[in-house]
Amino acid sequence: MVQWTDFERKTIQSIFEKMDYDDVGPAALSRCLVVYPWTQRYFGNFGNLYNAAAIQGNPMVAAHGKTVLRGLDRAVKNMDDIKATYAELSVLHSEKLRVDPDNFRLLADCLTIVVAARMGADFTADVQGAFQKFLAVVVSSLGRQYH
Amino acid sequence: MSLTAKDKSVVKAFWGKVSGKADVVGAEALGRMLTAYPQTKTYFSKWADLSPGSDPVKKHGAVIMGAIGNAVGLMDNLVGGLSALSDLHAFTLRVDPGNFKILSHNILVTLAIHFPRDFTPEVHIAVDKFLAALSAALADKYR
């Protein structure tokens, strides 16, 4: 089981309490699709992803960004058993969606950068450490049911 | 994933804004790396103080960002331009090249914090590609 310090728990809860999921979700997913264009392979039916402006204005990308953040919220609410919380989602991503789990890390990096830009100086080195540890656990849990 | 003409011009334009704060960005990126990726501290055992904002971190962060700033002007031949630095990292410092990616990530996070409006996805991809090409050039002499 993952050991969380008090600082880490407080930090994660605080970040997500203050976060506007409907802003951060779309921003993180669209950034990922722009910065790592090969991730677009999973969104063939999302319409126009032709350039950065199209991606950032695409309503299906925005909607899916919100879905992803709401999924992340489940880990925030179950920090002591993220592995079990995500077991079904992991199977879904492996067997139905067939997403290369490396992509989870790419999206996590983009999410870190979006959150850092929103929080500014409050995103201290220690806060970054806690946030990235949380995302590393999420990424690992999502990749667990790949066989 | 080679640097296109557009990548180079985006990086140059953005670096025009960064260069005034380069020392601060370098110090902060290094401090973030040492904190969020504690395994990187193994390369700095000689420093008394590895905390963000300490003197050795500030000094060394400025050195690193200065070299990166120089590399912006060398984008047409990074391998040639960084040859001496590659020798240094390969034979003297022997930093595992996996760490170049880690420091690059922390530079991106720091840039996003200091330039929230300018660090758009288009700038992000160009700078990420530049840092990746720089890292490859730095690792060129390793074996």
CSV table of C-alpha atoms in Angstrom, one decimal:
chain,number,residue,atom,x,y,z
A,1,MET,CA,0.0,0.0,0.0
A,2,VAL,CA,1.2,3.5,-0.8
A,3,GLN,CA,2.4,5.5,2.2
A,4,TRP,CA,1.2,9.1,2.2
A,5,THR,CA,2.6,11.7,4.5
A,6,ASP,CA,0.2,14.2,6.1
A,7,PHE,CA,1.7,16.9,3.9
A,8,GLU,CA,1.1,14.8,0.8
A,9,ARG,CA,-2.6,14.1,1.7
A,10,LYS,CA,-3.3,17.7,2.6
A,11,THR,CA,-1.6,18.9,-0.6
A,12,ILE,CA,-3.5,16.6,-2.9
A,13,GLN,CA,-6.9,17.4,-1.3
A,14,SER,CA,-6.2,21.1,-1.4
A,15,ILE,CA,-5.1,21.2,-5.0
A,16,PHE,CA,-8.2,19.3,-6.2
A,17,GLU,CA,-10.6,21.2,-4.0
A,18,LYS,CA,-9.5,24.5,-5.5
A,19,MET,CA,-9.3,23.1,-9.0
A,20,ASP,CA,-11.8,24.0,-11.7
A,21,TYR,CA,-12.1,20.5,-13.4
A,22,ASP,CA,-14.0,22.0,-16.3
A,23,ASP,CA,-11.1,24.3,-17.1
A,24,VAL,CA,-8.1,22.1,-16.2
A,25,GLY,CA,-9.4,18.9,-17.9
A,26,PRO,CA,-9.8,20.3,-21.4
A,27,ALA,CA,-6.6,22.3,-21.1
A,28,ALA,CA,-4.6,19.2,-20.1
A,29,LEU,CA,-6.0,16.9,-22.7
A,30,SER,CA,-5.7,19.4,-25.5
A,31,ARG,CA,-2.2,20.2,-24.5
A,32,CYS,CA,-1.3,16.5,-24.6
A,33,LEU,CA,-2.8,16.1,-28.1
A,34,VAL,CA,-0.8,19.1,-29.3
A,35,VAL,CA,2.6,18.4,-27.6
A,36,TYR,CA,2.5,14.6,-28.2
A,37,PRO,CA,0.6,14.4,-31.5
A,38,TRP,CA,0.8,10.6,-31.7
A,39,THR,CA,-1.7,10.5,-28.9
A,40,GLN,CA,-4.3,11.6,-31.4
A,41,ARG,CA,-4.4,8.0,-32.6
A,42,TYR,CA,-7.0,7.3,-29.9
A,43,PHE,CA,-9.4,10.0,-31.0
A,44,GLY,CA,-10.0,9.2,-34.7
A,45,ASN,CA,-13.7,10.0,-34.3
A,46,PHE,CA,-13.3,13.3,-32.6
A,47,GLY,CA,-13.4,15.3,-35.9
A,48,ASN,CA,-11.0,18.2,-36.5
A,49,LEU,CA,-7.7,17.7,-34.8
A,50,TYR,CA,-5.7,19.3,-37.6
A,51,ASN,CA,-3.8,21.9,-35.7
A,52,ALA,CA,-3.4,23.4,-32.2
A,53,ALA,CA,-6.2,25.9,-32.7
A,54,ALA,CA,-8.6,23.1,-33.9
A,55,ILE,CA,-7.7,20.8,-31.0
A,56,GLN,CA,-8.1,23.6,-28.4
A,57,GLY,CA,-11.5,24.5,-29.9
A,58,ASN,CA,-12.8,21.0,-30.3
A,59,PRO,CA,-15.9,20.4,-28.2
A,60,MET,CA,-15.3,16.6,-28.1
A,61,VAL,CA,-11.8,17.1,-26.7
A,62,ALA,CA,-13.1,19.5,-24.1
A,63,ALA,CA,-15.9,17.0,-23.1
A,64,HIS,CA,-13.4,14.2,-22.8
A,65,GLY,CA,-11.0,16.3,-20.8
A,66,LYS,CA,-13.7,16.8,-18.2
A,67,THR,CA,-14.5,13.1,-18.2
A,68,VAL,CA,-10.8,12.3,-17.5
A,69,LEU,CA,-10.6,14.8,-14.6
A,70,ARG,CA,-13.8,13.5,-13.0
A,71,GLY,CA,-12.2,10.0,-13.3
A,72,LEU,CA,-9.1,11.4,-11.5
A,73,ASP,CA,-11.3,12.6,-8.7
A,74,ARG,CA,-12.1,9.0,-7.7
A,75,ALA,CA,-8.4,8.6,-6.9
A,76,VAL,CA,-8.4,11.8,-4.9
A,77,LYS,CA,-11.3,10.5,-2.8
A,78,ASN,CA,-9.7,7.0,-2.4
A,79,MET,CA,-6.0,7.7,-1.9
A,80,ASP,CA,-5.5,4.7,0.3
A,81,ASP,CA,-6.6,2.2,-2.4
A,82,ILE,CA,-6.1,3.8,-5.8
A,83,LYS,CA,-5.1,0.3,-7.2
A,84,ALA,CA,-8.5,-1.2,-6.5
A,85,THR,CA,-10.4,2.0,-7.4
A,86,TYR,CA,-8.9,1.9,-10.9
A,87,ALA,CA,-9.0,-1.9,-11.5
A,88,GLU,CA,-12.0,-1.7,-13.8
A,89,LEU,CA,-10.8,1.4,-15.6
A,90,SER,CA,-7.4,-0.3,-16.2
A,91,VAL,CA,-9.2,-3.3,-17.8
A,92,LEU,CA,-11.2,-0.8,-19.9
A,93,HIS,CA,-8.1,1.0,-21.2
A,94,SER,CA,-6.3,-2.2,-21.8
A,95,GLU,CA,-8.9,-4.5,-23.4
A,96,LYS,CA,-11.4,-2.1,-25.0
A,97,LEU,CA,-9.6,1.2,-25.6
A,98,ARG,CA,-6.2,-0.4,-26.2
A,99,VAL,CA,-4.3,2.6,-25.0
A,100,ASP,CA,-0.5,2.2,-24.7
A,101,PRO,CA,0.1,2.9,-21.0
A,102,ASP,CA,3.0,5.2,-21.8
A,103,ASN,CA,0.4,7.7,-22.8
A,104,PHE,CA,-0.9,8.0,-19.2
A,105,ARG,CA,2.5,9.4,-18.2
A,106,LEU,CA,2.4,11.9,-21.1
A,107,LEU,CA,-1.0,13.1,-20.0
A,108,ALA,CA,0.1,13.3,-16.4
A,109,ASP,CA,3.1,15.5,-17.4
A,110,CYS,CA,0.7,17.8,-19.3
A,111,LEU,CA,-1.6,17.9,-16.3
A,112,THR,CA,1.3,18.9,-14.1
A,113,ILE,CA,2.2,21.7,-16.4
A,114,VAL,CA,-1.3,23.0,-16.6
A,115,VAL,CA,-1.8,22.9,-12.8
A,116,ALA,CA,1.6,24.6,-12.3
A,117,ALA,CA,0.6,27.4,-14.6
A,118,ARG,CA,-2.7,27.9,-12.8
A,119,MET,CA,-1.2,27.8,-9.3
A,120,GLY,CA,1.9,29.8,-10.0
A,121,ALA,CA,4.3,30.3,-7.0
A,122,ASP,CA,1.9,28.1,-4.8
A,123,PHE,CA,3.1,25.2,-6.8
A,124,THR,CA,6.3,24.9,-4.8
A,125,ALA,CA,8.9,22.1,-5.2
A,126,ASP,CA,7.4,20.2,-2.3
A,127,VAL,CA,3.9,20.5,-3.7
A,128,GLN,CA,5.1,19.4,-7.1
A,129,GLY,CA,6.7,16.3,-5.5
A,130,ALA,CA,3.4,15.4,-3.8
A,131,PHE,CA,1.4,16.0,-7.0
A,132,GLN,CA,3.7,14.0,-9.1
A,133,LYS,CA,3.8,11.1,-6.6
A,134,PHE,CA,0.0,11.0,-6.7
A,135,LEU,CA,0.0,11.0,-10.5
A,136,ALA,CA,2.6,8.3,-10.6
A,137,VAL,CA,0.4,6.0,-8.4
A,138,VAL,CA,-2.6,6.8,-10.7
A,139,VAL,CA,-0.5,6.0,-13.8
A,140,SER,CA,0.8,2.8,-12.3
A,141,SER,CA,-2.7,1.7,-11.2
A,142,LEU,CA,-4.1,2.3,-14.7
A,143,GLY,CA,-1.4,0.2,-16.2
A,144,ARG,CA,-1.8,-2.7,-13.8
A,145,GLN,CA,-4.4,-4.8,-15.7
A,146,TYR,CA,-2.5,-5.0,-18.9
A,147,HIS,CA,-1.6,-8.6,-19.8
B,1,MET,CA,11.7,14.3,-34.2
B,2,SER,CA,14.0,16.9,-35.7
B,3,LEU,CA,13.6,20.6,-35.2
B,4,THR,CA,11.7,22.3,-38.0
B,5,ALA,CA,12.3,25.9,-39.1
B,6,LYS,CA,9.1,26.8,-37.3
B,7,ASP,CA,10.2,25.1,-34.0
B,8,LYS,CA,13.5,27.1,-34.1
B,9,SER,CA,11.8,30.4,-34.7
B,10,VAL,CA,9.2,29.7,-31.9
B,11,VAL,CA,12.0,28.8,-29.5
B,12,LYS,CA,14.1,31.9,-30.4
B,13,ALA,CA,11.1,34.2,-30.0
B,14,PHE,CA,10.1,32.6,-26.6
B,15,TRP,CA,13.7,32.7,-25.4
B,16,GLY,CA,13.8,36.4,-26.0
B,17,LYS,CA,11.3,36.7,-23.1
B,18,VAL,CA,13.0,34.1,-20.9
B,19,SER,CA,16.6,35.3,-21.1
B,20,GLY,CA,15.9,38.2,-18.7
B,21,LYS,CA,14.9,35.7,-16.0
B,22,ALA,CA,17.2,32.8,-17.0
B,23,ASP,CA,19.1,32.6,-13.7
B,24,VAL,CA,15.8,32.5,-11.7
B,25,VAL,CA,14.3,29.8,-14.0
B,26,GLY,CA,17.5,27.7,-13.9
B,27,ALA,CA,17.8,27.9,-10.1
B,28,GLU,CA,14.1,27.0,-9.7
B,29,ALA,CA,14.1,24.1,-12.2
B,30,LEU,CA,17.2,22.6,-10.5
B,31,GLY,CA,15.6,23.0,-7.1
B,32,ARG,CA,12.4,21.4,-8.2
B,33,MET,CA,14.3,18.5,-9.7
B,34,LEU,CA,16.3,17.8,-6.6
B,35,THR,CA,13.1,17.9,-4.5
B,36,ALA,CA,10.6,16.1,-6.7
B,37,TYR,CA,13.1,13.5,-8.0
B,38,PRO,CA,15.3,12.8,-5.0
B,39,GLN,CA,17.4,10.2,-6.9
B,40,THR,CA,19.0,13.1,-8.8
B,41,LYS,CA,20.6,14.3,-5.5
B,42,THR,CA,23.2,11.5,-5.9
B,43,TYR,CA,25.1,13.7,-8.4
B,44,PHE,CA,25.5,16.5,-5.9
B,45,SER,CA,27.0,14.9,-2.8
B,46,LYS,CA,29.6,17.5,-2.5
B,47,TRP,CA,27.1,20.3,-1.9
B,48,ALA,CA,26.3,21.1,1.8
B,49,ASP,CA,22.8,22.4,1.0
B,50,LEU,CA,20.6,20.9,-1.7
B,51,SER,CA,17.4,22.8,-0.8
B,52,PRO,CA,15.7,25.0,-3.4
B,53,GLY,CA,17.0,28.5,-3.1
B,54,SER,CA,20.3,27.5,-1.6
B,55,ASP,CA,23.5,29.1,-2.9
B,56,PRO,CA,25.0,26.1,-4.8
B,57,VAL,CA,21.6,25.4,-6.4
B,58,LYS,CA,21.2,29.0,-7.5
B,59,LYS,CA,24.7,29.2,-8.9
B,60,HIS,CA,24.5,25.9,-10.7
B,61,GLY,CA,21.0,26.6,-12.0
B,62,ALA,CA,22.3,29.8,-13.6
B,63,VAL,CA,25.2,27.9,-15.2
B,64,ILE,CA,22.9,25.3,-16.7
B,65,MET,CA,20.4,27.9,-18.0
B,66,GLY,CA,23.3,30.0,-19.5
B,67,ALA,CA,24.4,26.9,-21.4
B,68,ILE,CA,20.9,26.2,-22.6
B,69,GLY,CA,20.5,29.9,-23.7
B,70,ASN,CA,23.7,29.5,-25.7
B,71,ALA,CA,22.3,26.4,-27.3
B,72,VAL,CA,19.3,28.4,-28.6
B,73,GLY,CA,21.8,30.1,-30.9
B,74,LEU,CA,23.3,26.7,-31.9
B,75,MET,CA,20.1,25.0,-33.0
B,76,ASP,CA,21.4,24.5,-36.6
B,77,ASN,CA,24.2,22.3,-35.2
B,78,LEU,CA,23.6,21.1,-31.7
B,79,VAL,CA,25.9,18.1,-31.8
B,80,GLY,CA,28.8,20.1,-33.1
B,81,GLY,CA,28.1,23.1,-30.9
B,82,LEU,CA,27.7,21.0,-27.7
B,83,SER,CA,30.7,18.7,-28.4
B,84,ALA,CA,32.8,19.9,-25.5
B,85,LEU,CA,29.9,19.8,-23.1
B,86,SER,CA,29.1,16.3,-24.3
B,87,ASP,CA,32.7,15.3,-23.5
B,88,LEU,CA,32.4,16.7,-20.0
B,89,HIS,CA,29.1,14.9,-19.3
B,90,ALA,CA,30.3,11.6,-20.8
B,91,PHE,CA,33.8,11.3,-19.4
B,92,THR,CA,33.9,13.5,-16.3
B,93,LEU,CA,30.5,14.0,-14.9
B,94,ARG,CA,29.0,10.7,-16.1
B,95,VAL,CA,25.4,11.7,-15.5
B,96,ASP,CA,23.0,9.0,-16.7
B,97,PRO,CA,21.3,10.5,-19.7
B,98,GLY,CA,17.9,9.5,-18.4
B,99,ASN,CA,18.3,12.5,-16.1
B,100,PHE,CA,18.4,15.0,-19.0
B,101,LYS,CA,14.7,14.2,-19.5
B,102,ILE,CA,13.9,14.8,-15.9
B,103,LEU,CA,15.6,18.2,-15.8
B,104,SER,CA,13.9,19.1,-19.0
B,105,HIS,CA,10.5,18.3,-17.5
B,106,ASN,CA,11.3,20.6,-14.5
B,107,ILE,CA,12.4,23.4,-16.8
B,108,LEU,CA,9.1,23.1,-18.6
B,109,VAL,CA,7.2,23.2,-15.3
B,110,THR,CA,9.2,26.3,-14.2
B,111,LEU,CA,8.6,28.0,-17.6
B,112,ALA,CA,4.8,27.3,-17.3
B,113,ILE,CA,4.8,29.0,-13.8
B,114,HIS,CA,6.8,32.1,-14.8
B,115,PHE,CA,5.2,32.6,-18.3
B,116,PRO,CA,1.7,31.3,-17.9
B,117,ARG,CA,0.3,33.2,-20.9
B,118,ASP,CA,3.3,32.8,-23.2
B,119,PHE,CA,3.8,29.1,-22.6
B,120,THR,CA,1.0,28.0,-24.9
B,121,PRO,CA,0.8,24.4,-26.2
B,122,GLU,CA,2.6,25.5,-29.4
B,123,VAL,CA,5.5,27.0,-27.5
B,124,HIS,CA,5.5,23.9,-25.2
B,125,ILE,CA,5.9,21.5,-28.0
B,126,ALA,CA,8.7,23.5,-29.6
B,127,VAL,CA,10.6,24.0,-26.4
B,128,ASP,CA,10.1,20.3,-25.5
B,129,LYS,CA,11.6,19.3,-28.9
B,130,PHE,CA,14.5,21.7,-28.4
B,131,LEU,CA,15.3,20.3,-25.0
B,132,ALA,CA,15.1,16.7,-26.3
B,133,ALA,CA,17.4,17.6,-29.2
B,134,LEU,CA,19.8,19.3,-26.8
B,135,SER,CA,19.7,16.2,-24.5
B,136,ALA,CA,20.6,13.9,-27.4
B,137,ALA,CA,23.5,16.2,-28.4
B,138,LEU,CA,24.7,16.2,-24.8
B,139,ALA,CA,24.6,12.4,-24.8
B,140,ASP,CA,26.3,12.1,-28.1
B,141,LYS,CA,29.8,11.1,-26.9
B,142,TYR,CA,28.6,8.7,-24.2
B,143,ARG,CA,29.4,5.5,-26.2
